[in-house]
CSV table of C-alpha atoms in Angstrom, one decimal:
chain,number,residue,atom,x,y,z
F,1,UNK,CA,175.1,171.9,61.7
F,2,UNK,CA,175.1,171.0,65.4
F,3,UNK,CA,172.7,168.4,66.4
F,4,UNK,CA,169.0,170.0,67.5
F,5,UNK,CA,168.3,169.0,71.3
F,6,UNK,CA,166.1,166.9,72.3
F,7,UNK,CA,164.6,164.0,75.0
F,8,UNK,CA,166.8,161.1,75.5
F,9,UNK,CA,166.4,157.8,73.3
F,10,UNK,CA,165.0,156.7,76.2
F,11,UNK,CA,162.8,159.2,77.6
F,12,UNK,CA,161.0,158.4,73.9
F,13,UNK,CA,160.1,154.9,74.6
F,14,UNK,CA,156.6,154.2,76.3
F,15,UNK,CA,157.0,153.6,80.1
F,16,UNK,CA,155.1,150.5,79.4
F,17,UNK,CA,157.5,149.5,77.1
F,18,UNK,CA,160.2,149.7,78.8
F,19,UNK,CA,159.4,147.5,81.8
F,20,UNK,CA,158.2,145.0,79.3
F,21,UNK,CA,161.5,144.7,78.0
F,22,UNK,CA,163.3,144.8,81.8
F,23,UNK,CA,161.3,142.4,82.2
F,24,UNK,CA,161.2,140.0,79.3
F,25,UNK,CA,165.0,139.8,79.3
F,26,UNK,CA,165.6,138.9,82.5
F,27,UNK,CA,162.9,136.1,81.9
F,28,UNK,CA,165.1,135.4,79.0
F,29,UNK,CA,167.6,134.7,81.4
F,30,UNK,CA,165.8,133.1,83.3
F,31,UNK,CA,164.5,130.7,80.7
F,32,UNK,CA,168.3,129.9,79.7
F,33,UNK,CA,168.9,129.0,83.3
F,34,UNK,CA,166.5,126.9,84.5
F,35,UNK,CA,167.1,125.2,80.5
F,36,UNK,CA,170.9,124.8,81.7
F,37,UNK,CA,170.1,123.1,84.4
F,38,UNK,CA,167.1,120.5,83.2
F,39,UNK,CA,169.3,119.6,81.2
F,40,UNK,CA,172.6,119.0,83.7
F,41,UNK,CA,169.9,117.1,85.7
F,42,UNK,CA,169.6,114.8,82.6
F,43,UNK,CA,172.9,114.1,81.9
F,44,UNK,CA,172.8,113.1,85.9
F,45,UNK,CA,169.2,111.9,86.1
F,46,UNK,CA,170.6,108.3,87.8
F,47,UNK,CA,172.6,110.3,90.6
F,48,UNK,CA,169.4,112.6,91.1
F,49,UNK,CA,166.9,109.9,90.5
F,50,UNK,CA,168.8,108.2,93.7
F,51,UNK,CA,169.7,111.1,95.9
F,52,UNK,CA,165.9,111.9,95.1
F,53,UNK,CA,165.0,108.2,96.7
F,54,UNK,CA,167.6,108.4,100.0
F,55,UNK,CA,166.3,111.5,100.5
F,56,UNK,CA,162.7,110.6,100.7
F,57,UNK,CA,163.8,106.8,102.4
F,58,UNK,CA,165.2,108.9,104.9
F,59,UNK,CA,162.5,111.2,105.6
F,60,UNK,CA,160.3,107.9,106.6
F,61,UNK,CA,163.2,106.7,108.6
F,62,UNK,CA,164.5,109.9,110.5
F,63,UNK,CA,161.7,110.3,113.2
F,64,UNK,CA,162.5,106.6,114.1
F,65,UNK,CA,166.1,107.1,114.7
F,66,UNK,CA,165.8,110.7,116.7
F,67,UNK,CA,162.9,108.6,118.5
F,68,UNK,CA,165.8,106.0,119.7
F,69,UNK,CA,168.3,108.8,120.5
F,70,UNK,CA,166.1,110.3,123.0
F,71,UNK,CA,165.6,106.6,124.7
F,72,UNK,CA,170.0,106.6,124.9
F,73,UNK,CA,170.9,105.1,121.8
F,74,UNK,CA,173.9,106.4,120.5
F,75,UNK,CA,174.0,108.2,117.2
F,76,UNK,CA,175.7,105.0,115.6
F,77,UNK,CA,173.7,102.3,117.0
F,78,UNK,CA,170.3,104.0,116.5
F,79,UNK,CA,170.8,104.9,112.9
F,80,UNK,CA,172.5,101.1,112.5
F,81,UNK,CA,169.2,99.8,113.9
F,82,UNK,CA,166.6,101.8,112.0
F,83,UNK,CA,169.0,101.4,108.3
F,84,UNK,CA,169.3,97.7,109.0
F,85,UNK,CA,165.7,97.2,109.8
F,86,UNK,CA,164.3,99.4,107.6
F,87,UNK,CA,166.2,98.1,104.2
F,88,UNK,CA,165.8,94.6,105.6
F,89,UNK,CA,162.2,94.9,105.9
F,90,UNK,CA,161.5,96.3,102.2
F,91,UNK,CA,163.9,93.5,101.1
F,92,UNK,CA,162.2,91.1,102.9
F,93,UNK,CA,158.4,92.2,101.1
F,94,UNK,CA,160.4,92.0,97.6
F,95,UNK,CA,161.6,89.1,97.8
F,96,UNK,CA,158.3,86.9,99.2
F,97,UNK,CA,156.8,89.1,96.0
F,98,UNK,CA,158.6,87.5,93.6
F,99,UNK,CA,158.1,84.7,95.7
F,100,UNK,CA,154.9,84.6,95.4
F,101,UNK,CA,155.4,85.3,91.5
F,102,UNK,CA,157.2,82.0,91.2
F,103,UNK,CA,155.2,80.2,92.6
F,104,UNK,CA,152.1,80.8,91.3
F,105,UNK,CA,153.1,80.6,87.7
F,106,UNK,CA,152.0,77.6,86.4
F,107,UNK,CA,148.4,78.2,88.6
F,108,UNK,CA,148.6,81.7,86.3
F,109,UNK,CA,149.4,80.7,83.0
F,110,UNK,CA,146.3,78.5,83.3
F,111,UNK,CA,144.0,81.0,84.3
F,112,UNK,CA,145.1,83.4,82.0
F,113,UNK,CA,144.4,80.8,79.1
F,114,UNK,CA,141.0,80.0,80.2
F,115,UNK,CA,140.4,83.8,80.9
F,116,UNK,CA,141.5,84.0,77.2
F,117,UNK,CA,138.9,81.0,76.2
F,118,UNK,CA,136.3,82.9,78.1
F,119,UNK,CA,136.8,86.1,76.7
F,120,UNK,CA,137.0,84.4,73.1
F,121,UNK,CA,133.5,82.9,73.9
F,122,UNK,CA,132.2,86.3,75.1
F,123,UNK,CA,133.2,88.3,71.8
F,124,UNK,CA,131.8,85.6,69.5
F,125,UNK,CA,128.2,86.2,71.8
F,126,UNK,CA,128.4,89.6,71.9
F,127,UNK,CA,126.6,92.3,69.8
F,128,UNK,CA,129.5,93.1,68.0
F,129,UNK,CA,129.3,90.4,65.3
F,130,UNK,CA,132.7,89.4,65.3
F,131,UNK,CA,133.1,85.6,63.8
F,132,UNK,CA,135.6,83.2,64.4
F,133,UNK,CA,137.6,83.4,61.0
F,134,UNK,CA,137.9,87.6,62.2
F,135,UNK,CA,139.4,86.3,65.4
F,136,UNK,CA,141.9,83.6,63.9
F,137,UNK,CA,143.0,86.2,61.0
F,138,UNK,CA,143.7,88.9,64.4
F,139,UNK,CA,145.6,86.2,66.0
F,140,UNK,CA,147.6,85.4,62.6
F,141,UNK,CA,148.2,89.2,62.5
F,142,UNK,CA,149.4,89.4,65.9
F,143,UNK,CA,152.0,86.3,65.8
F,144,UNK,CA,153.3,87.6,62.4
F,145,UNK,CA,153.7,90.9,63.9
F,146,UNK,CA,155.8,89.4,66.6
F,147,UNK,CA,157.9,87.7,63.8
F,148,UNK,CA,158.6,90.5,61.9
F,149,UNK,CA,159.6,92.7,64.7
F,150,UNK,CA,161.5,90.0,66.8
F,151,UNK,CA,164.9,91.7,66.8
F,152,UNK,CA,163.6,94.8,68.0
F,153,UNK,CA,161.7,92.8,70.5
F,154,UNK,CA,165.4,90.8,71.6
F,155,UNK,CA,166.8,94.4,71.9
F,156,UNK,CA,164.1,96.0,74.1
F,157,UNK,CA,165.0,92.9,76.1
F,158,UNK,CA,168.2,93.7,76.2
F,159,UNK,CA,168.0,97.5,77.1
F,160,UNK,CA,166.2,96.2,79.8
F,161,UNK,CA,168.3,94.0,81.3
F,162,UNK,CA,170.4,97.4,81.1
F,163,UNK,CA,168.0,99.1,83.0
F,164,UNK,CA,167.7,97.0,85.9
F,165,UNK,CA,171.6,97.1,86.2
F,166,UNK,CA,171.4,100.5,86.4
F,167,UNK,CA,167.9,100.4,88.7
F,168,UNK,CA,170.5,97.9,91.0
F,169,UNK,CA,173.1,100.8,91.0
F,170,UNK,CA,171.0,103.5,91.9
F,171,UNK,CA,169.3,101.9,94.4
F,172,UNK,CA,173.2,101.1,96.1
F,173,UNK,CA,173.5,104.6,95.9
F,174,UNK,CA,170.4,105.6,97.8
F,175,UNK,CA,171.0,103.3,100.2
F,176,UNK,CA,174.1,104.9,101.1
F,177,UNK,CA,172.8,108.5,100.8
F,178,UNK,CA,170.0,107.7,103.4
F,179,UNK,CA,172.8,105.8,105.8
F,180,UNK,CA,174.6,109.3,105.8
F,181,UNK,CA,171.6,111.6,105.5
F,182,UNK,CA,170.1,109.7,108.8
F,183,UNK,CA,173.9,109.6,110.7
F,184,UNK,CA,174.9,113.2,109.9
F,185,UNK,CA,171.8,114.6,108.2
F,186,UNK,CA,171.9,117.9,110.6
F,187,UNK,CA,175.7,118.7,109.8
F,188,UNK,CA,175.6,118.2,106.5
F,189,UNK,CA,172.5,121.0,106.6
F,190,UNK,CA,175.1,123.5,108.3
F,191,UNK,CA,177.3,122.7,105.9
F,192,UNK,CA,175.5,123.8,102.8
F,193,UNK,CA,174.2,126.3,104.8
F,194,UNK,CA,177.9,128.2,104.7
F,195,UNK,CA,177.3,128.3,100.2
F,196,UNK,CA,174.0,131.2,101.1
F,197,UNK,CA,174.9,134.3,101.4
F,198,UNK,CA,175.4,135.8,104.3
F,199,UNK,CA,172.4,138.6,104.0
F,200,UNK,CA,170.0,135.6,103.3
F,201,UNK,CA,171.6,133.2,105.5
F,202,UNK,CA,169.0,133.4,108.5
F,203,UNK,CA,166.1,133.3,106.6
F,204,UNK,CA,167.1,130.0,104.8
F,205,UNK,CA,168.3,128.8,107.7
F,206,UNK,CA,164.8,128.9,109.5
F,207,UNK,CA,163.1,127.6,106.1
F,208,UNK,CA,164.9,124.4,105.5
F,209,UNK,CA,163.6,122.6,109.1
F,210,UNK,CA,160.4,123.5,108.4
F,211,UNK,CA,160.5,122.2,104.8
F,212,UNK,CA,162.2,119.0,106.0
F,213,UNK,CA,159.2,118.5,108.6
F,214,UNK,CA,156.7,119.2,105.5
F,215,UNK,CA,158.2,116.4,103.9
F,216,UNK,CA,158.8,114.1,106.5
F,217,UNK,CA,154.9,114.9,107.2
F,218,UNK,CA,154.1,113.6,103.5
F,219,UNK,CA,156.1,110.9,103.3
F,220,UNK,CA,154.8,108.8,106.5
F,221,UNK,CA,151.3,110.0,105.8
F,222,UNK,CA,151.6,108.6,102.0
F,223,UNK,CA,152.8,106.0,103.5
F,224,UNK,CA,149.9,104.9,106.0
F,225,UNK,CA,147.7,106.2,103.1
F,226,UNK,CA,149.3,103.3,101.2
F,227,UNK,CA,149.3,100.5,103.6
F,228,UNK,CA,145.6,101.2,103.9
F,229,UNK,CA,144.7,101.1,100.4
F,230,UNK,CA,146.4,97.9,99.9
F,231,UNK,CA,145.2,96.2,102.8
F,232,UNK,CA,141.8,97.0,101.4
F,233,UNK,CA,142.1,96.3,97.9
F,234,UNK,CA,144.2,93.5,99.1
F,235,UNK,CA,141.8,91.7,101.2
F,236,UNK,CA,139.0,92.5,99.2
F,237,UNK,CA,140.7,90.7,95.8
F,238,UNK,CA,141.9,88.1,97.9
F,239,UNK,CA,138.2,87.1,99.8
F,240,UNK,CA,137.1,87.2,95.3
F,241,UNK,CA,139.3,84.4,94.4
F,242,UNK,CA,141.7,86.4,91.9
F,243,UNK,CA,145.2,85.0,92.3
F,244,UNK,CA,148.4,86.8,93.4
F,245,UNK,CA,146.7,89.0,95.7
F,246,UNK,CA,149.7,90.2,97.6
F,247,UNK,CA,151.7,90.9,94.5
F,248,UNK,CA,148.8,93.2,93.6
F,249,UNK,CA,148.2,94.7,96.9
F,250,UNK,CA,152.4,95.9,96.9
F,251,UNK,CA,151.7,97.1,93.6
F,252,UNK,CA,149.1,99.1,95.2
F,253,UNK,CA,151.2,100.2,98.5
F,254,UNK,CA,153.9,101.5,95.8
F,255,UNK,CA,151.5,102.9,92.8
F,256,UNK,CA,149.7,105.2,95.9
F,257,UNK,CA,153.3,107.4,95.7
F,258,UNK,CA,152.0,109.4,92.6
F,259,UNK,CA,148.7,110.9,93.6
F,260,UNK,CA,145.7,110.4,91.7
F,261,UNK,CA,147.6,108.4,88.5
F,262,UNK,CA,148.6,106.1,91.0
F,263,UNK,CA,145.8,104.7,92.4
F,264,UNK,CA,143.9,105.1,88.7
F,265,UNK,CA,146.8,102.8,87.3
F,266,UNK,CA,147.0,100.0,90.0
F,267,UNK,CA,143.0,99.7,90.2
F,268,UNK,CA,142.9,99.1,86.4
F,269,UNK,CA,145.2,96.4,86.9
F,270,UNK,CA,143.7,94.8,89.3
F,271,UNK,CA,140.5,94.7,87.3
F,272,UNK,CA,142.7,93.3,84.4
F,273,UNK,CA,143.9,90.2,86.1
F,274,UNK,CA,140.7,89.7,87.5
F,275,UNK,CA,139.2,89.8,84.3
F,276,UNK,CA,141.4,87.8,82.7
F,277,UNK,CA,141.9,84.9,85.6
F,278,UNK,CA,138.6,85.0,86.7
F,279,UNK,CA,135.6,86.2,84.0
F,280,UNK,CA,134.1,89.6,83.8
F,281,UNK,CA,131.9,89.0,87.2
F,282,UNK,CA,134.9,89.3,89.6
F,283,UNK,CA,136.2,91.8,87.9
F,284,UNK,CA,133.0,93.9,88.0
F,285,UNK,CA,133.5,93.1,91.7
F,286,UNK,CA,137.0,93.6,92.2
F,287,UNK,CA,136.5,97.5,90.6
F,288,UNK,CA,133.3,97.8,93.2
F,289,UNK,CA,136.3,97.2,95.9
F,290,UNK,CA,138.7,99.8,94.0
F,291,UNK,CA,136.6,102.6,93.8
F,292,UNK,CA,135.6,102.3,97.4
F,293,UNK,CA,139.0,101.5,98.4
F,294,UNK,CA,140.2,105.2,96.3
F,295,UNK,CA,136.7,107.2,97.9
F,296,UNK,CA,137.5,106.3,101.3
F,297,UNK,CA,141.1,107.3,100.7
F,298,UNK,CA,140.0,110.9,98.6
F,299,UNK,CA,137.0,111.5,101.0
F,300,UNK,CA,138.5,110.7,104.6
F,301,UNK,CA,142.2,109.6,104.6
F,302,UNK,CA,143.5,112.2,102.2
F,303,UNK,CA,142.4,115.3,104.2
F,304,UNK,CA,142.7,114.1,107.7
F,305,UNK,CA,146.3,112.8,107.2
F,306,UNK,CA,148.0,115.0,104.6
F,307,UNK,CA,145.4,117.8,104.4
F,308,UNK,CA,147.5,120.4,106.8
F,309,UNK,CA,151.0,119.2,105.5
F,310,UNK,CA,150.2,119.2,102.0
F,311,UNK,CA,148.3,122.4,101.5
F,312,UNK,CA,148.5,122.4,97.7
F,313,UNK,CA,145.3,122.5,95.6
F,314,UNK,CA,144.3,119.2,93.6
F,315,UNK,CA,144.7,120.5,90.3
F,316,UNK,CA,148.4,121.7,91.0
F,317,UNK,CA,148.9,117.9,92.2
F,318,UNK,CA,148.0,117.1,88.3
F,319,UNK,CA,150.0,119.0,87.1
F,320,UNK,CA,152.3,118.6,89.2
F,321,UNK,CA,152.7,114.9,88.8
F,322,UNK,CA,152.1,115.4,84.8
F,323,UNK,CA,154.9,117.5,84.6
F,324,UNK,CA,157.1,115.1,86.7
F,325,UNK,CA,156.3,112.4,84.7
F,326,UNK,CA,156.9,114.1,81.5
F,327,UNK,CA,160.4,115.3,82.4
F,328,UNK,CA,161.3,112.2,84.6
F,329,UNK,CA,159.0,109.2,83.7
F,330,UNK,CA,157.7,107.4,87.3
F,331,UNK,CA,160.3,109.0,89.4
F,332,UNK,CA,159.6,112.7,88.0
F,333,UNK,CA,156.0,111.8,89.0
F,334,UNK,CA,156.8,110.3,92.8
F,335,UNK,CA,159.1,113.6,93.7
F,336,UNK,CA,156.7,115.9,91.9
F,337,UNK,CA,154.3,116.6,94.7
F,338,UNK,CA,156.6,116.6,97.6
F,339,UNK,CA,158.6,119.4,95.8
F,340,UNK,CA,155.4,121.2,95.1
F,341,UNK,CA,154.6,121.0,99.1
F,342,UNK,CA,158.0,121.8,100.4
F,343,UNK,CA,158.3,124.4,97.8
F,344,UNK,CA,154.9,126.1,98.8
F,345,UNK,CA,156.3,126.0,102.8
F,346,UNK,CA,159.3,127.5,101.5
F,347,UNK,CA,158.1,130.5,99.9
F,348,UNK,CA,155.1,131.1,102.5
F,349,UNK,CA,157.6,130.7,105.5
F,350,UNK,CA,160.2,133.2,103.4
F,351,UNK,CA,157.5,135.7,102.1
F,352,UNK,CA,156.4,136.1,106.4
F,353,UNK,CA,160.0,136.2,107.4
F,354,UNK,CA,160.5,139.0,104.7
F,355,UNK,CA,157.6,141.1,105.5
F,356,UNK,CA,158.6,140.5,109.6
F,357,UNK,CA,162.1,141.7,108.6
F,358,UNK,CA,160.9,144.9,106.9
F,359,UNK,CA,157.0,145.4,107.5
F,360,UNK,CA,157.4,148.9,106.3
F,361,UNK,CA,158.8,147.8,102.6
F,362,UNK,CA,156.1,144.9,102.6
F,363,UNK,CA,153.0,145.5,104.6
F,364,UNK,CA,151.4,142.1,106.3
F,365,UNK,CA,148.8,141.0,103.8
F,366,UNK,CA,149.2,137.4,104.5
F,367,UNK,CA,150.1,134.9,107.5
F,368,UNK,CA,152.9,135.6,109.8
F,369,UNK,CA,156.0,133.6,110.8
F,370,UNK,CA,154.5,131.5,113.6
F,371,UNK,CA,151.7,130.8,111.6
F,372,UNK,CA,153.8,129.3,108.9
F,373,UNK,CA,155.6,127.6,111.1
F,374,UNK,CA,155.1,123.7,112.1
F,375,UNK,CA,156.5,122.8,114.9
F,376,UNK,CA,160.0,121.2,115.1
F,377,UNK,CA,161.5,118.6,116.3
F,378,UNK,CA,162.6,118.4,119.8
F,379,UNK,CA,166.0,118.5,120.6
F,380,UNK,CA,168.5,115.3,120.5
F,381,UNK,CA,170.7,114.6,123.2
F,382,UNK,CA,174.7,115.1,122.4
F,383,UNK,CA,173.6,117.4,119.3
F,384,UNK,CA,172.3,120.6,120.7
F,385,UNK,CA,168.9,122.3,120.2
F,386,UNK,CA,167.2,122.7,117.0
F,387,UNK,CA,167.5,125.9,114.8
F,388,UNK,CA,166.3,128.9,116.4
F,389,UNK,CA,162.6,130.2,115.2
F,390,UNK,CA,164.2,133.3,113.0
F,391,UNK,CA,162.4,136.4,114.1
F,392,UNK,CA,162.9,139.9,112.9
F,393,UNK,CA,165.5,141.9,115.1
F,394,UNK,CA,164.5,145.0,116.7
F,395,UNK,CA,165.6,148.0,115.6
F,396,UNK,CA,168.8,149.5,117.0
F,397,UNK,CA,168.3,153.1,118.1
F,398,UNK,CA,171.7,155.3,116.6
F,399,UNK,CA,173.5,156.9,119.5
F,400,UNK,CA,171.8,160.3,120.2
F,401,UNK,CA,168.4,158.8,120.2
F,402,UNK,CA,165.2,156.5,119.3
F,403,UNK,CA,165.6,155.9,115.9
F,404,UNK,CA,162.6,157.1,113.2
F,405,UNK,CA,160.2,155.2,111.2
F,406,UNK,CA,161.6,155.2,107.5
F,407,UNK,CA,160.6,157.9,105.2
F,408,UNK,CA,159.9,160.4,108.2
F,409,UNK,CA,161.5,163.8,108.4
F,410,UNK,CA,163.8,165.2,110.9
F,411,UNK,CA,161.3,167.8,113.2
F,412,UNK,CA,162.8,170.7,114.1
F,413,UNK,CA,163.7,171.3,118.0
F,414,UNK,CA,161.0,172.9,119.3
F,415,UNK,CA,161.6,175.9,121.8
F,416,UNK,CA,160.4,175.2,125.5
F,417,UNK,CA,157.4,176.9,126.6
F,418,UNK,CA,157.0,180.3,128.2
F,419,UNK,CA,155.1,179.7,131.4
């Protein structure tokens, strides 16, 4: 018998349905993609680690360098000066570091073994009850420990050593990618700018100089944020007596990169050697300083430097900086937030270019273009203006007329008036 008619196999489904399985297989695909390319990015993680670094290094340096090119420097000489003095200057503060390391040594060893006496003496009087045979039997325990575990201990040591060869080579190759970044950083732009699509082209065009000055915003205001935190927290240590002060206050300057973990981190350690070196008063003192230090920095520096570049909310910052950390260790968590900001300037500028472009498909709910524009940089002599602010173009009328709004119908000639 012939088959009975009826609705389509799809007509049967729930509209509901339907969408939710449109939709939850292109999420599928989605899912596979973005898994694709984590995990390209980890077979690569050294090359991106670095390119992530020049990139940033040269977002501090850049202003500098277009700064000299409109006093006359040439292209060449200006980025020479501001590479050379830039990597000779962080060079410079590693190096009296360790330094300083060196020579302090023997002074440290000492103070940590009579911060160890001290803190032996303050256990033994404390509440806790602990005697001295609990202590000696710990300390047994702990060199045994060391004993039993010494060959895994020789070939941490070893993977190490590994790991600063490979730190050595990736910081090479961010040196290099900032030297071109700040000689030819505006063609290379153009250049990738041929890969986008032609349709899109514009729009991507006007968002990446605004997402550069986003970043470049961040970068020098995290970077003032640093100095003063460590100044602070560097004087104040120093005027206490606790030894190695500058050490600390550059573990400060380079701790403030990932927000809020940062500062938490280097504080505590600070209160450590303190503790340690100089008794449990100083270090009582020394986190007094760190929490005023991190308040004036939350409460005042935070919002009046990066508060109308970074326009994120704190508790994307967290997680943020978590996730970066849990995909990239310490460098996942130092690019974390400046991708979150450039990212949110991104898709604001885009979502106001696109609702510009066609109001009628997207109807202005939000901020427009200029709005979500910062302003960019002035023009450089011998390279031309900046990229044109992308506006919407008007509407050409077809011959034979002014063109109609969309979705309006033709109306019919009407016949002239009799009179």
């Amino acid at each position: 018998p012939a088959p009975k008619d009826g609705p389509a196999p799809a007509a049967v489904i729930p509209w509901g349905l339907r969408v939710a399985g449109e939709a939850g297989w292109r999420l599928l695909v989605l899912a596979g993609v973005v898994w694709v390319l984590m995990e390209v990015i980890s077979a690569i993680s050294m090359l991106v680690i670095a390119f992530s670094a020049g990139l940033l290094i040269t977002a501090l340096l850049q202003p500098t360098v277009s700064r000299l090119r409109r006093y006359g420097f040439g292209r060449g000489l200006a980025t020479t000066t501001v590479f050379v003095g830039g990597f000779g200057i962080m060079g410079l503060i590693g190096w009296f570091v360790v330094w300083q390391v060196i020579e302090n040594q023997e002074d440290l060893v000492k103070q940590v073994q009579s911060g160890i006496d001290e803190l032996r003496v303050w256990i033994l009087d404390s509440p806790f009850k602990v005697t001295d045979e609990q202590l000696n039997d710990f300390v047994d325990n702990l060199n045994s420990w060391i004993g039993e575990h010494s060959q895994e201990l020789t070939s941490a040591g070893i993977e190490g050593a590994s790991y600063l060869v490979t730190f050595f080579t990736g910081a090479v190759l961010a040196a290099f990618v900032c030297l071109f970044l700040l000689y030819d950083g505006r063609r290379i732009w153009q250049w990738c700018l041929k890969f986008v699509p032609l349709v899109a082209r514009e729009g991507v065009a006007g968002a990446g100089p605004r997402a550069w000055v986003t970043l470049t915003g961040y970068v020098r205001g995290t970077v003032i944020v640093a100095f003063i935190d460590a100044v602070g927290i560097g004087i104040g240590i120093y005027f206490l007596g606790v030894p190695m002060a500058v050490p600390l206050a550059v573990i400060v300057f380079l701790f403030a990169f990932i927000p809020i973990v940062g500062a938490l981190l280097s504080g505590t350690l600070a209160v450590i050697v303190a503790f340690v070196t100089n008794g449990l008063t100083t270090a009582l003192l020394v986190l007094a300083v760190v929490l005023a230090v991190q308040q004036l920095e939350g409460n005042v520096l935070q919002p009046l430097i990066l508060g109308r570049l970074v326009q994120v909310h704190p508790l994307a910052v967290v997680l943020a900086v978590t996730a970066g950390t849990l995909l990239a260790g310490i460098p996942g968590a130092v690019v974390a937030v400046p991708l979150v900001a450039v990212a949110n300037t991104v898709v604001g500028y885009l979502r106001a270019y696109a609702e510009q472009q066609h109001p009628t498909r997207h109807p202005v709910h939000g901020s427009t273009v200029s709005e979500l524009s910062p302003a960019l940089p002035a023009a450089i002599p011998g390279e031309g203006p900046p990229p044109a602010r992308p506006v919407g173009p008007a509407p050409s009328a077809p011959p034979g007329g002014p063109s109609r709004p969309e979705g309006e119908a033709e109306q019919p000639e009407q016949p002239p008036r009799e009179t």
